[in-house]
Coordinates of C-alpha atoms in Angstrom, one line a residue:
Chain A
M178 CA -60.3 -19.3 -25.0
L179 CA -57.9 -17.2 -22.9
F180 CA -59.1 -13.9 -24.2
K181 CA -62.7 -12.6 -24.2
Q182 CA -64.2 -11.8 -27.5
I183 CA -63.8 -8.2 -28.2
S184 CA -65.5 -6.0 -30.8
P185 CA -64.1 -6.4 -34.3
H186 CA -63.0 -2.7 -34.6
H187 CA -60.3 -3.5 -32.1
Y188 CA -58.6 -5.9 -34.5
K189 CA -55.8 -4.4 -36.5
Y190 CA -54.0 -6.8 -38.7
R191 CA -50.6 -5.5 -37.8
L192 CA -48.5 -8.6 -37.9
F193 CA -45.4 -6.9 -39.1
R194 CA -44.2 -4.3 -36.7
P195 CA -41.9 -1.9 -38.6
I196 CA -38.5 -1.6 -37.0
P197 CA -36.5 1.5 -38.0
I198 CA -33.4 0.1 -39.9
A199 CA -31.4 2.9 -38.6
H200 CA -31.7 1.5 -35.1
I201 CA -29.9 -1.6 -36.1
F202 CA -27.0 0.2 -37.4
T203 CA -26.6 2.6 -34.5
V204 CA -25.4 -0.3 -32.4
N205 CA -21.7 -0.5 -32.9
P206 CA -19.4 -3.0 -31.0
R207 CA -17.8 -0.2 -29.1
T208 CA -21.2 0.8 -27.5
I209 CA -21.9 -2.8 -26.7
A210 CA -18.5 -3.2 -25.1
R211 CA -19.1 0.0 -23.1
K212 CA -22.6 -1.2 -22.0
L213 CA -21.1 -4.6 -21.0
G214 CA -18.4 -2.8 -18.9
L215 CA -21.2 -0.8 -17.3
I216 CA -23.2 -3.9 -16.5
F217 CA -20.3 -5.5 -14.7
L218 CA -19.6 -2.4 -12.8
L219 CA -23.2 -2.0 -11.8
S220 CA -23.7 -5.6 -10.9
F221 CA -21.1 -5.3 -8.2
S222 CA -22.9 -2.5 -6.6
L223 CA -25.2 -4.1 -4.1
N224 CA -27.8 -1.3 -4.4
T225 CA -28.6 -2.2 -8.0
N226 CA -31.9 -4.1 -8.2
C227 CA -32.2 -4.6 -11.8
L228 CA -30.8 -3.5 -15.2
S229 CA -33.0 -3.3 -18.2
F230 CA -30.9 -3.8 -21.2
E231 CA -32.9 -3.4 -24.4
L232 CA -31.3 -2.0 -27.5
F233 CA -34.7 -1.4 -28.9
D234 CA -38.1 -2.9 -28.4
S235 CA -37.6 -6.3 -29.8
V236 CA -34.0 -7.0 -29.1
Q237 CA -32.7 -8.3 -25.7
I238 CA -29.2 -9.1 -24.5
H239 CA -28.7 -11.3 -21.4
G240 CA -25.8 -13.1 -19.9
F241 CA -24.2 -14.7 -16.9
V242 CA -20.8 -15.2 -15.1
S243 CA -20.0 -17.7 -12.5
Q244 CA -16.9 -18.5 -10.6
T245 CA -16.6 -21.5 -8.4
M246 CA -14.1 -22.8 -5.9
F247 CA -13.8 -26.5 -5.0
L248 CA -11.8 -27.9 -2.1
T249 CA -11.9 -31.7 -2.0
S250 CA -10.4 -34.7 -0.2
G251 CA -9.4 -37.8 -2.0
N252 CA -10.3 -36.9 -5.6
N253 CA -9.8 -33.8 -7.8
M254 CA -12.9 -31.9 -9.1
F255 CA -12.3 -29.4 -11.9
G256 CA -8.5 -28.8 -11.4
P257 CA -6.1 -29.9 -8.6
S258 CA -8.6 -29.4 -5.7
I259 CA -7.3 -31.9 -3.0
S260 CA -6.3 -30.0 0.1
N261 CA -5.8 -26.7 -1.8
P262 CA -8.7 -24.8 -3.3
S263 CA -9.1 -24.9 -7.1
F264 CA -10.6 -22.0 -8.9
D265 CA -10.6 -23.8 -12.3
F266 CA -14.3 -23.6 -12.8
T267 CA -15.6 -20.5 -14.6
E268 CA -18.8 -20.2 -16.7
L269 CA -19.4 -17.3 -18.9
G270 CA -22.3 -16.8 -21.3
I271 CA -23.9 -14.1 -23.4
N272 CA -27.0 -14.3 -25.5
G273 CA -29.0 -12.1 -27.7
S274 CA -32.6 -12.5 -29.1
W275 CA -34.6 -10.6 -31.6
S276 CA -38.3 -10.8 -32.3
P277 CA -38.7 -9.1 -35.6
I278 CA -42.4 -10.0 -35.8
P279 CA -44.6 -11.4 -33.0
N280 CA -44.2 -15.2 -32.6
L281 CA -40.8 -15.2 -34.5
L282 CA -37.7 -15.3 -32.4
L283 CA -34.0 -15.4 -33.5
S284 CA -31.6 -16.1 -30.6
M285 CA -28.0 -17.1 -30.0
Q286 CA -25.9 -17.8 -27.0
I287 CA -22.1 -18.1 -26.8
I288 CA -20.6 -19.9 -23.9
S289 CA -17.1 -20.1 -22.5
R290 CA -16.6 -22.8 -20.0
R291 CA -13.4 -23.5 -18.0
A292 CA -13.6 -26.7 -16.0
G293 CA -10.3 -28.3 -15.1
N294 CA -8.5 -29.9 -18.0
G295 CA -11.7 -30.8 -19.7
Y296 CA -12.8 -27.4 -20.9
D297 CA -10.3 -24.6 -21.7
G298 CA -12.7 -21.7 -21.9
S299 CA -12.7 -21.4 -25.6
P300 CA -16.0 -20.0 -26.6
N301 CA -18.6 -22.0 -28.5
V302 CA -22.1 -21.5 -29.9
D303 CA -24.4 -23.0 -27.3
F304 CA -27.6 -22.3 -29.2
G305 CA -28.3 -20.4 -32.4
L306 CA -31.9 -20.9 -33.5
L307 CA -35.0 -19.6 -35.2
D308 CA -38.3 -20.2 -33.3
Y309 CA -41.6 -19.7 -35.0
S310 CA -45.0 -20.4 -33.4
H311 CA -48.6 -20.1 -34.4
Y312 CA -51.6 -19.8 -32.2
F313 CA -54.5 -21.8 -33.6
E314 CA -56.7 -20.7 -30.7
D315 CA -55.3 -18.3 -28.2
D316 CA -54.8 -21.2 -25.8
Y317 CA -53.2 -23.6 -28.2
K318 CA -50.1 -23.1 -30.3
I319 CA -47.8 -25.1 -32.5
G320 CA -44.3 -24.1 -33.4
F321 CA -40.9 -25.2 -34.5
R322 CA -37.2 -24.4 -33.8
A323 CA -34.4 -24.9 -36.3
G324 CA -30.7 -24.6 -35.8
R325 CA -28.6 -25.4 -32.8
I326 CA -31.2 -26.1 -30.0
R327 CA -30.9 -26.8 -26.3
I328 CA -32.1 -30.4 -25.8
P329 CA -35.3 -30.5 -23.8
Y330 CA -34.4 -32.9 -21.0
G331 CA -35.7 -33.0 -17.5
L332 CA -36.1 -30.0 -15.3
Y333 CA -32.8 -28.4 -15.6
N334 CA -31.1 -29.1 -18.9
D335 CA -32.5 -26.2 -20.7
T336 CA -30.5 -23.7 -18.6
R337 CA -27.8 -26.0 -17.3
D338 CA -24.9 -23.6 -17.4
V339 CA -26.7 -20.7 -15.6
A340 CA -25.8 -21.1 -11.9
F341 CA -28.8 -19.0 -10.9
T342 CA -31.1 -21.7 -12.4
R343 CA -29.4 -24.6 -10.7
P344 CA -30.5 -25.8 -7.3
S345 CA -26.9 -26.2 -6.2
I346 CA -23.4 -25.4 -7.3
L347 CA -23.5 -28.3 -9.8
L348 CA -26.6 -30.1 -11.0
P349 CA -27.2 -33.5 -9.4
Q350 CA -24.4 -35.4 -11.1
S351 CA -26.3 -38.7 -11.3
V352 CA -28.8 -37.4 -13.8
Y353 CA -26.9 -34.4 -15.3
F354 CA -23.7 -36.3 -15.6
E355 CA -20.6 -34.2 -16.7
G356 CA -19.2 -37.0 -18.7
T357 CA -22.1 -37.0 -21.3
R358 CA -22.5 -33.1 -21.2
D359 CA -21.7 -32.5 -24.8
F360 CA -24.2 -35.1 -26.0
T361 CA -27.0 -33.8 -23.9
I362 CA -26.6 -30.1 -23.9
S363 CA -27.5 -28.9 -27.4
A364 CA -27.9 -30.4 -30.8
D365 CA -28.2 -29.4 -34.4
G366 CA -31.6 -30.1 -36.1
L367 CA -35.3 -29.4 -36.0
L368 CA -37.6 -29.4 -33.0
I369 CA -41.4 -29.2 -33.3
Y370 CA -43.5 -28.3 -30.3
A371 CA -47.1 -28.0 -29.3
E372 CA -48.4 -26.1 -26.2
L373 CA -51.7 -26.1 -24.5
L374 CA -52.6 -23.3 -22.0
K375 CA -55.7 -24.4 -20.1
P376 CA -57.3 -23.7 -16.8
W377 CA -56.0 -27.1 -15.6
G378 CA -52.4 -26.3 -16.6
N379 CA -49.9 -26.0 -19.3
L380 CA -49.0 -29.1 -21.4
T381 CA -46.0 -28.9 -23.7
L382 CA -44.8 -31.6 -26.1
E383 CA -41.4 -31.1 -27.7
L384 CA -39.9 -33.5 -30.3
F385 CA -36.4 -33.1 -31.7
G386 CA -34.5 -34.8 -34.5
G387 CA -31.0 -34.1 -35.6
Y388 CA -27.3 -34.5 -34.7
N389 CA -26.1 -34.3 -31.2
R390 CA -22.9 -32.5 -30.6
S391 CA -19.8 -34.3 -29.5
N392 CA -16.1 -33.8 -29.4
E393 CA -12.9 -35.6 -28.9
L394 CA -12.8 -34.8 -25.2
D395 CA -15.8 -36.8 -24.4
A396 CA -14.5 -40.0 -25.8
K397 CA -11.0 -39.5 -24.4
F398 CA -11.7 -38.3 -20.9
S399 CA -15.2 -38.8 -19.7
F400 CA -16.8 -42.2 -19.7
L401 CA -15.0 -44.2 -22.3
S402 CA -11.3 -43.2 -21.6
L403 CA -10.6 -43.8 -25.3
P404 CA -8.5 -41.7 -27.7
G405 CA -10.7 -41.5 -30.7
N406 CA -13.7 -39.4 -31.9
L407 CA -17.4 -40.0 -31.4
E408 CA -19.4 -39.2 -34.6
P409 CA -23.1 -38.8 -33.9
N410 CA -25.6 -40.3 -36.3
P411 CA -29.1 -38.8 -36.5
G412 CA -30.9 -39.1 -33.2
F413 CA -34.1 -38.2 -31.5
S414 CA -35.2 -36.8 -28.2
G415 CA -38.3 -35.4 -26.7
R416 CA -40.1 -34.2 -23.7
L417 CA -43.7 -34.1 -22.4
N418 CA -44.0 -31.5 -19.8
Y419 CA -47.0 -30.6 -17.5
E420 CA -47.1 -27.6 -15.3
S421 CA -50.1 -26.7 -13.1
Y422 CA -51.6 -23.3 -13.8
D423 CA -50.2 -21.9 -10.5
A424 CA -46.8 -23.4 -11.2
S425 CA -47.0 -25.5 -8.0
L426 CA -46.7 -28.8 -9.7
R427 CA -44.5 -29.9 -12.5
F428 CA -44.2 -33.3 -14.2
A429 CA -42.0 -34.3 -17.2
L430 CA -41.2 -37.3 -19.2
S431 CA -38.0 -37.0 -21.3
G432 CA -36.3 -39.4 -23.5
G433 CA -33.7 -39.7 -26.2
Y434 CA -32.1 -42.1 -28.7
I435 CA -28.5 -41.1 -29.6
P436 CA -26.5 -43.4 -31.8
M437 CA -22.8 -42.7 -32.4
D438 CA -19.8 -44.2 -34.2
Y439 CA -16.5 -44.4 -32.5
K440 CA -13.4 -44.0 -34.7
S441 CA -9.8 -43.9 -33.7
S442 CA -6.6 -43.7 -35.8
S443 CA -4.6 -45.3 -33.1
S444 CA -5.0 -48.7 -31.7
L445 CA -2.9 -48.0 -28.5
I446 CA -3.2 -45.4 -25.9
V447 CA -0.4 -44.3 -23.6
G448 CA -1.3 -44.3 -20.0
P449 CA -0.1 -41.6 -17.7
T450 CA 2.5 -44.0 -16.5
G451 CA 3.9 -44.6 -19.9
T452 CA 2.3 -48.0 -20.4
L453 CA 0.8 -48.8 -23.8
I454 CA -2.8 -50.2 -23.7
P455 CA -4.4 -51.6 -26.8
T456 CA -7.7 -50.1 -27.8
P457 CA -10.2 -50.6 -30.6
T458 CA -10.1 -48.4 -33.7
K459 CA -13.9 -48.8 -34.5
G460 CA -17.1 -49.3 -32.6
K461 CA -20.6 -48.2 -32.0
L462 CA -22.3 -46.6 -29.0
T463 CA -25.9 -45.9 -28.4
F464 CA -27.4 -43.9 -25.6
T465 CA -31.0 -44.3 -24.7
P466 CA -31.7 -42.1 -21.7
I467 CA -35.1 -41.8 -20.1
L468 CA -35.9 -39.2 -17.4
L469 CA -39.0 -39.0 -15.1
S470 CA -39.2 -35.6 -13.3
S471 CA -41.5 -34.2 -10.6
Q472 CA -41.5 -31.0 -8.6
Y473 CA -43.8 -29.4 -6.0
N474 CA -43.5 -25.8 -5.1
T475 CA -44.9 -23.6 -2.4
D476 CA -44.0 -20.1 -1.4
K477 CA -41.2 -21.4 0.9
W478 CA -40.5 -25.0 -0.2
T479 CA -39.6 -26.8 -3.3
F480 CA -39.5 -30.6 -3.4
T481 CA -37.9 -32.2 -6.5
S482 CA -37.2 -35.7 -7.6
E483 CA -35.9 -37.1 -10.9
Y484 CA -35.4 -40.8 -11.8
S485 CA -33.4 -41.9 -14.9
P486 CA -33.1 -45.3 -16.4
F487 CA -30.3 -45.0 -18.9
F488 CA -29.4 -47.7 -21.6
I489 CA -26.0 -47.7 -23.0
N490 CA -25.3 -50.2 -25.9
T491 CA -21.9 -50.7 -27.2
S492 CA -20.4 -52.9 -29.9
G493 CA -16.7 -53.3 -30.7
L494 CA -15.6 -51.3 -27.7
N495 CA -14.6 -54.1 -25.4
T496 CA -11.4 -52.9 -23.8
V497 CA -9.7 -52.8 -20.5
V498 CA -10.3 -49.1 -20.1
N499 CA -14.0 -49.1 -20.9
P500 CA -16.1 -49.1 -17.9
F501 CA -19.1 -50.2 -19.9
A502 CA -17.6 -53.5 -20.9
D503 CA -21.1 -55.0 -21.2
S504 CA -22.5 -54.6 -24.6
N505 CA -26.0 -53.9 -23.1
N506 CA -25.6 -51.7 -20.0
F507 CA -28.5 -50.6 -17.9
A508 CA -27.6 -47.7 -15.6
Q509 CA -29.9 -46.1 -13.1
S510 CA -29.9 -42.7 -11.3
Y511 CA -32.2 -40.8 -9.0
Y512 CA -32.3 -38.0 -6.5
F513 CA -34.5 -36.4 -3.9
Q514 CA -34.0 -32.7 -3.2
V515 CA -35.6 -30.2 -0.8
A516 CA -35.1 -26.4 -0.9
Y517 CA -36.4 -24.2 1.8
R518 CA -36.5 -20.4 1.4
F519 CA -36.5 -19.6 5.2
A520 CA -36.1 -15.9 4.8
P521 CA -36.2 -13.5 1.9
K522 CA -33.1 -13.9 -0.2
W523 CA -31.9 -17.0 1.7
E524 CA -32.3 -20.7 0.5
L525 CA -31.2 -23.8 2.3
M526 CA -31.1 -27.1 0.2
T527 CA -30.3 -30.7 0.8
R528 CA -30.2 -33.6 -1.6
Y529 CA -29.6 -37.4 -1.7
D530 CA -28.3 -38.4 -5.1
A531 CA -27.5 -42.0 -6.3
M532 CA -26.1 -43.4 -9.5
Y533 CA -25.3 -47.0 -10.6
T534 CA -23.5 -47.5 -13.9
N535 CA -24.7 -51.1 -14.0
S536 CA -27.9 -51.7 -12.2
H537 CA -27.4 -55.5 -12.2
D538 CA -24.2 -55.0 -10.3
Q539 CA -24.9 -52.1 -7.8
N540 CA -21.9 -52.6 -5.7
G541 CA -19.6 -52.8 -8.7
K542 CA -17.9 -56.1 -7.5
E543 CA -18.5 -58.0 -10.7
S544 CA -17.4 -55.1 -12.9
E545 CA -14.2 -54.9 -10.9
L546 CA -13.5 -58.6 -11.3
K547 CA -14.2 -58.4 -15.1
S548 CA -11.9 -55.4 -15.5
Q549 CA -9.2 -57.1 -13.5
Y550 CA -9.6 -60.3 -15.6
L551 CA -9.2 -58.3 -18.8
I552 CA -6.0 -56.6 -17.4
H553 CA -4.7 -60.0 -16.3
Q554 CA -5.3 -61.4 -19.9
L555 CA -3.4 -58.3 -21.3
I556 CA -0.5 -58.9 -19.0
K557 CA -0.3 -62.6 -19.8
N558 CA -0.3 -61.8 -23.6
T559 CA 2.3 -59.0 -23.4
P560 CA 5.8 -60.5 -23.5
N561 CA 8.7 -58.9 -21.6
L562 CA 6.6 -57.0 -19.2
S563 CA 8.4 -55.8 -16.1
S564 CA 6.7 -56.2 -12.7
L565 CA 6.5 -52.3 -12.4
E566 CA 4.7 -52.1 -15.8
A567 CA 2.4 -54.9 -14.8
Y568 CA 1.6 -53.1 -11.5
N569 CA 0.9 -49.9 -13.5
L570 CA -1.4 -51.7 -15.7
F571 CA -3.4 -53.0 -12.8
Q572 CA -3.9 -49.5 -11.7
F573 CA -6.2 -49.1 -14.8
A574 CA -8.6 -51.8 -13.6
S575 CA -11.9 -50.0 -12.7
P576 CA -12.4 -50.3 -8.9
A577 CA -15.8 -51.4 -7.6
H578 CA -16.4 -47.9 -6.3
S579 CA -16.2 -46.4 -9.8
H580 CA -19.4 -48.1 -10.7
F581 CA -21.6 -46.2 -8.2
A582 CA -21.9 -42.8 -6.5
K583 CA -24.0 -41.8 -3.6
T584 CA -23.9 -38.2 -2.8
L585 CA -25.3 -36.2 0.2
T586 CA -25.4 -32.5 -0.4
V587 CA -26.2 -29.6 2.0
G588 CA -26.1 -26.0 0.6
L589 CA -26.9 -22.4 1.4
R590 CA -27.7 -19.7 -1.0
Y591 CA -28.0 -15.9 -0.5
D592 CA -29.2 -13.6 -3.2
I593 CA -27.4 -10.4 -2.7
S594 CA -29.6 -8.7 -5.4
P595 CA -31.8 -10.2 -8.2
M596 CA -28.6 -10.0 -10.3
M597 CA -26.0 -11.5 -7.9
M598 CA -25.9 -14.6 -5.8
I599 CA -23.4 -16.5 -3.6
R600 CA -23.7 -20.0 -2.3
A601 CA -21.7 -22.4 -0.2
E602 CA -22.1 -26.2 -0.3
Y603 CA -20.8 -29.4 1.2
N604 CA -21.0 -32.8 -0.5
Y605 CA -20.2 -36.2 1.2
I606 CA -19.7 -38.8 -1.6
N607 CA -19.4 -42.5 -1.5
G608 CA -18.1 -43.7 -5.0
T609 CA -16.7 -42.1 -8.0
A610 CA -19.2 -43.0 -10.9
W611 CA -19.7 -39.4 -11.8
L612 CA -16.2 -38.1 -11.1
P613 CA -14.6 -36.5 -14.2
T614 CA -11.6 -38.6 -15.2
Q615 CA -9.7 -35.6 -16.5
G616 CA -8.3 -34.7 -13.1
N617 CA -8.2 -38.4 -11.9
P618 CA -6.7 -40.3 -14.8
I619 CA -5.7 -43.5 -12.9
P620 CA -8.8 -45.4 -11.7
G621 CA -6.7 -47.3 -9.1
E622 CA -5.7 -44.1 -7.4
T623 CA -9.2 -42.7 -6.8
K624 CA -10.7 -42.8 -3.3
Q625 CA -14.1 -44.3 -2.6
Y626 CA -15.1 -41.9 0.3
W627 CA -14.4 -38.2 -0.3
D628 CA -15.7 -34.7 0.5
M629 CA -16.3 -31.8 -1.7
F630 CA -16.8 -28.3 -0.4
G631 CA -17.7 -25.5 -2.9
L632 CA -18.2 -21.7 -3.0
Q633 CA -19.8 -20.0 -5.9
V634 CA -20.5 -16.5 -6.9
S635 CA -22.7 -15.7 -9.8
I636 CA -24.0 -12.7 -11.7
R637 CA -26.7 -12.6 -14.4
F638 CA -28.3 -9.9 -16.3
Chain B
M257 CA -77.9 -2.8 41.5
K258 CA -79.4 -5.3 39.1
Q259 CA -79.6 -2.7 36.3
I260 CA -75.9 -1.8 36.9
T261 CA -75.0 -5.5 36.5
N262 CA -77.0 -5.7 33.2
N263 CA -75.3 -2.5 32.0
Q264 CA -71.9 -3.9 33.0
L265 CA -72.7 -7.2 31.3
S266 CA -73.8 -5.6 28.0
K267 CA -70.6 -3.5 28.1
R268 CA -68.6 -6.6 28.7
V269 CA -70.3 -8.3 25.8
E270 CA -69.7 -5.2 23.7
R271 CA -66.0 -5.2 24.6
C272 CA -65.8 -8.9 23.9
I273 CA -67.3 -8.4 20.4
V274 CA -65.0 -5.5 19.7
S275 CA -62.0 -7.4 20.9
L276 CA -62.9 -10.3 18.7
L277 CA -63.8 -8.2 15.7
L278 CA -60.9 -5.8 15.9
P279 CA -58.2 -8.3 14.8
L280 CA -60.5 -9.4 12.1
V281 CA -61.0 -5.8 10.8
L282 CA -57.3 -5.2 11.2
L283 CA -56.5 -8.4 9.2
T284 CA -58.9 -7.3 6.5
F285 CA -57.2 -3.9 6.2
S286 CA -53.7 -5.1 6.8
P287 CA -51.1 -4.9 3.9
M288 CA -52.0 -8.5 3.1
S289 CA -55.2 -7.3 1.4
A290 CA -53.2 -5.0 -0.9
A291 CA -54.6 -6.9 -3.8
E292 CA -57.2 -4.2 -3.8
D293 CA -54.4 -1.7 -4.3
V294 CA -52.5 -3.1 -7.3
V295 CA -54.1 -3.5 -10.8
A296 CA -52.9 -4.7 -14.1
V297 CA -52.6 -1.9 -16.5
V298 CA -52.4 -1.6 -20.4
R299 CA -51.8 1.2 -22.7
K300 CA -55.1 2.9 -23.7
G301 CA -56.4 1.3 -27.0
T302 CA -54.7 -2.1 -26.5
P303 CA -57.0 -4.6 -28.2
V304 CA -58.0 -6.6 -25.1
A305 CA -61.3 -6.8 -23.5
T306 CA -61.6 -6.3 -19.7
P307 CA -62.1 -8.3 -17.5
I308 CA -59.3 -10.6 -18.6
S309 CA -59.1 -14.2 -17.4
R310 CA -56.6 -14.9 -14.7
I311 CA -55.0 -17.6 -16.8
A312 CA -54.5 -15.2 -19.7
L313 CA -52.9 -12.7 -17.4
S314 CA -50.6 -15.1 -15.8
S315 CA -49.7 -16.6 -19.2
I316 CA -48.8 -13.0 -20.3
F317 CA -46.7 -12.3 -17.3
S318 CA -44.9 -15.7 -17.5
M319 CA -44.2 -14.8 -21.2
R320 CA -45.9 -17.8 -22.6
L321 CA -48.6 -15.7 -24.4
T322 CA -46.8 -13.2 -26.5
T323 CA -49.5 -11.7 -28.7
W324 CA -52.8 -9.8 -28.2
P325 CA -55.9 -11.3 -29.9
D326 CA -55.3 -9.2 -33.0
G327 CA -51.8 -10.7 -33.4
S328 CA -49.8 -7.7 -32.2
A329 CA -46.9 -8.1 -29.8
I330 CA -47.4 -7.9 -26.0
R331 CA -44.7 -5.8 -24.2
V332 CA -44.5 -6.9 -20.6
F333 CA -43.1 -4.5 -18.0
V334 CA -42.3 -5.5 -14.4
L335 CA -40.6 -4.2 -11.3
P336 CA -37.6 -6.0 -9.8
D337 CA -38.1 -9.4 -8.2
D338 CA -37.6 -8.1 -4.7
N339 CA -40.0 -5.1 -5.1
Q340 CA -43.0 -5.3 -2.8
L341 CA -45.6 -4.2 -5.4
H342 CA -44.1 -6.9 -7.7
S343 CA -44.5 -9.5 -5.0
I344 CA -48.0 -8.5 -4.2
F345 CA -49.1 -8.4 -7.9
S346 CA -47.5 -11.9 -8.5
K347 CA -49.0 -13.5 -5.4
Q348 CA -52.4 -12.0 -5.3
I349 CA -53.4 -11.1 -8.8
L350 CA -51.4 -13.7 -10.8
R351 CA -51.4 -16.3 -8.0
L352 CA -47.8 -17.1 -8.7
F353 CA -44.7 -16.7 -6.4
P354 CA -42.1 -14.2 -7.7
H355 CA -39.5 -17.0 -7.8
Q356 CA -41.7 -19.1 -10.0
L357 CA -42.0 -16.2 -12.5
R358 CA -38.2 -15.8 -12.4
I359 CA -37.7 -19.5 -13.1
A360 CA -40.1 -19.3 -16.1
W361 CA -38.3 -16.2 -17.5
D362 CA -34.8 -17.7 -17.0
R363 CA -35.9 -20.9 -18.8
L364 CA -37.0 -18.9 -21.9
V365 CA -34.0 -16.5 -21.9
Y366 CA -31.1 -18.9 -21.4
S367 CA -32.5 -21.5 -23.7
G368 CA -33.2 -19.0 -26.5
T369 CA -36.9 -19.9 -26.7
G370 CA -38.3 -16.6 -25.4
Q371 CA -37.7 -13.2 -24.1
A372 CA -37.9 -11.8 -20.5
P373 CA -40.2 -8.9 -19.5
V374 CA -38.5 -5.5 -19.2
V375 CA -37.5 -4.7 -15.6
L376 CA -38.1 -1.2 -14.6
N377 CA -36.9 0.6 -11.4
S378 CA -39.9 2.6 -10.3
I379 CA -43.7 3.0 -10.4
D380 CA -43.3 6.3 -12.3
E381 CA -41.1 4.7 -14.9
M382 CA -43.7 1.9 -15.2
A383 CA -46.5 4.4 -15.8
T384 CA -44.5 6.3 -18.4
R385 CA -43.3 3.3 -20.3
I386 CA -46.7 1.6 -20.5
A387 CA -48.3 4.9 -21.7
N388 CA -45.7 5.3 -24.4
T389 CA -45.2 1.6 -25.7
P390 CA -47.7 0.1 -28.1
G391 CA -49.0 -3.3 -26.8
A392 CA -47.7 -2.5 -23.3
I393 CA -48.8 -4.2 -20.1
G394 CA -47.7 -3.8 -16.5
Y395 CA -49.2 -3.2 -13.1
L396 CA -49.6 0.0 -10.9
P397 CA -51.1 1.1 -7.6
K398 CA -54.8 1.4 -8.0
D399 CA -54.9 5.1 -7.4
T400 CA -52.6 6.0 -10.3
K401 CA -54.3 8.4 -12.6
D402 CA -53.2 8.6 -16.2
D403 CA -55.4 9.2 -19.3
N404 CA -53.1 7.1 -21.5
L405 CA -53.6 4.0 -19.3
A406 CA -56.4 1.5 -19.0
V407 CA -57.1 -0.8 -16.0
L408 CA -57.4 -4.5 -16.9
N409 CA -59.7 -6.1 -14.4
V410 CA -59.3 -9.8 -13.6
E411 CA -62.2 -12.2 -13.8

């Protein structure tokens, strides 16, 4: 029991709090726009500590804006970033929530994301859900969420797009891989959850069933390099989370089972050099990610580590441009991260992050040979191929270094105010396993050793 | 001669004790002990018994517990993250660091699974808002006097 028993006359069965309907209609879009404009003006003034933004008691509006600059060597990150800075990474989001009665919440978030060629900034519904929970005792509740829901996965997926909640400019790419973003970010379906609030800590179990989101981009650009669509079949995911009562310790076990059908109307893709490459028109793809998370917090330090065994099963997708040519692929990722708040408003962080797309072939040599062999067969079977075309085709062979990535990150963050933050970060990277292929379409031209420097400014309200 | 030495000795002992105790006394009354000076406050008539358990209080301020025992909504008011009273209340009363509270609120707000507390700019505003909002809870300096407010002691 969290609350002490109190005398019965204190109890008023007032579950439904009346809300004056007039209040709802006094909010016109013009006022909202004016208020938003005001927020952005205020957020740039450094003296502003906070901004309460309630339309009325039970409605809240929040949002965020982040602009990032990347400067890299060797490979492009979100736009042409080699040697010249690229500003092609902008994240914008606004959300509203309404709690008409206690324990019932309606919420929606719209996100606009511009990230190189991959995302053009067109707004989409990130989540739109109804959340209802019921306390059986005051320390034990069960609830459900229906609609488009953020997938509970690891420590950071719930708020992945909000720079303030990330430990670095980008999340550790080994675990929160850009290429599978749309499958892992939010999904349409039903989630049931149970939460225990006890003196020994807070235990939460979330179980989701439904359809994961996907779009053409993912199949085309990210990890498959194929032209068709991925159509999700019903899948499941879940998370068991423990947090100690003082929030110093956090452990989580997350997992998912996401089956998808691959369909394409064309059996050929045109490479950037004009070469035609045959591709399958039909296939199946199943993701089975597992994620173990742990975090230890003190006033000044935060130690975080996550480890992810990741199973990718494909059938019918054997092609020269598919990096997961094995029908049963076992990928592994992990990272260790330390954050140190050495002075108020300042945070220094460092992280070692590793990813292997095939853990039976950590240096990628076997996968490279396999890819070269497939291209060689293709060249042999294609009559009248010029030597230039043959050379171009060979550029599509996945190099050994595209099957792993080891990243060392050092970053500094300064919170100008609770609403505004800037950070600078340097990454030294060996391998290209998590490199988005949008800006780097030809595998043979990617560089194994590269640097990535980033600057980020972010506002939230 | 001997007496003087004794006197000197006792004075020295006295001085020793004072010099040892003084830092202790100072420590006890330094701003670190401001826990005594900040209290959780609810609107008078809120259906909750005092003292409240620390876990219930921290669950309320981390927005996990959203209803009072009678099922009515809890309205949480806080001061900005970098406010000193907020920091003292978080660390000493809730036993949570301000950045941990912020992480908990952000997780709810930006995943659509909960709402954040309302951030106010001053102690005066806090007192007024709590007094005028049904189901309100916040924190104030201990010496605040207001007939519409009730102090919620922690077990």
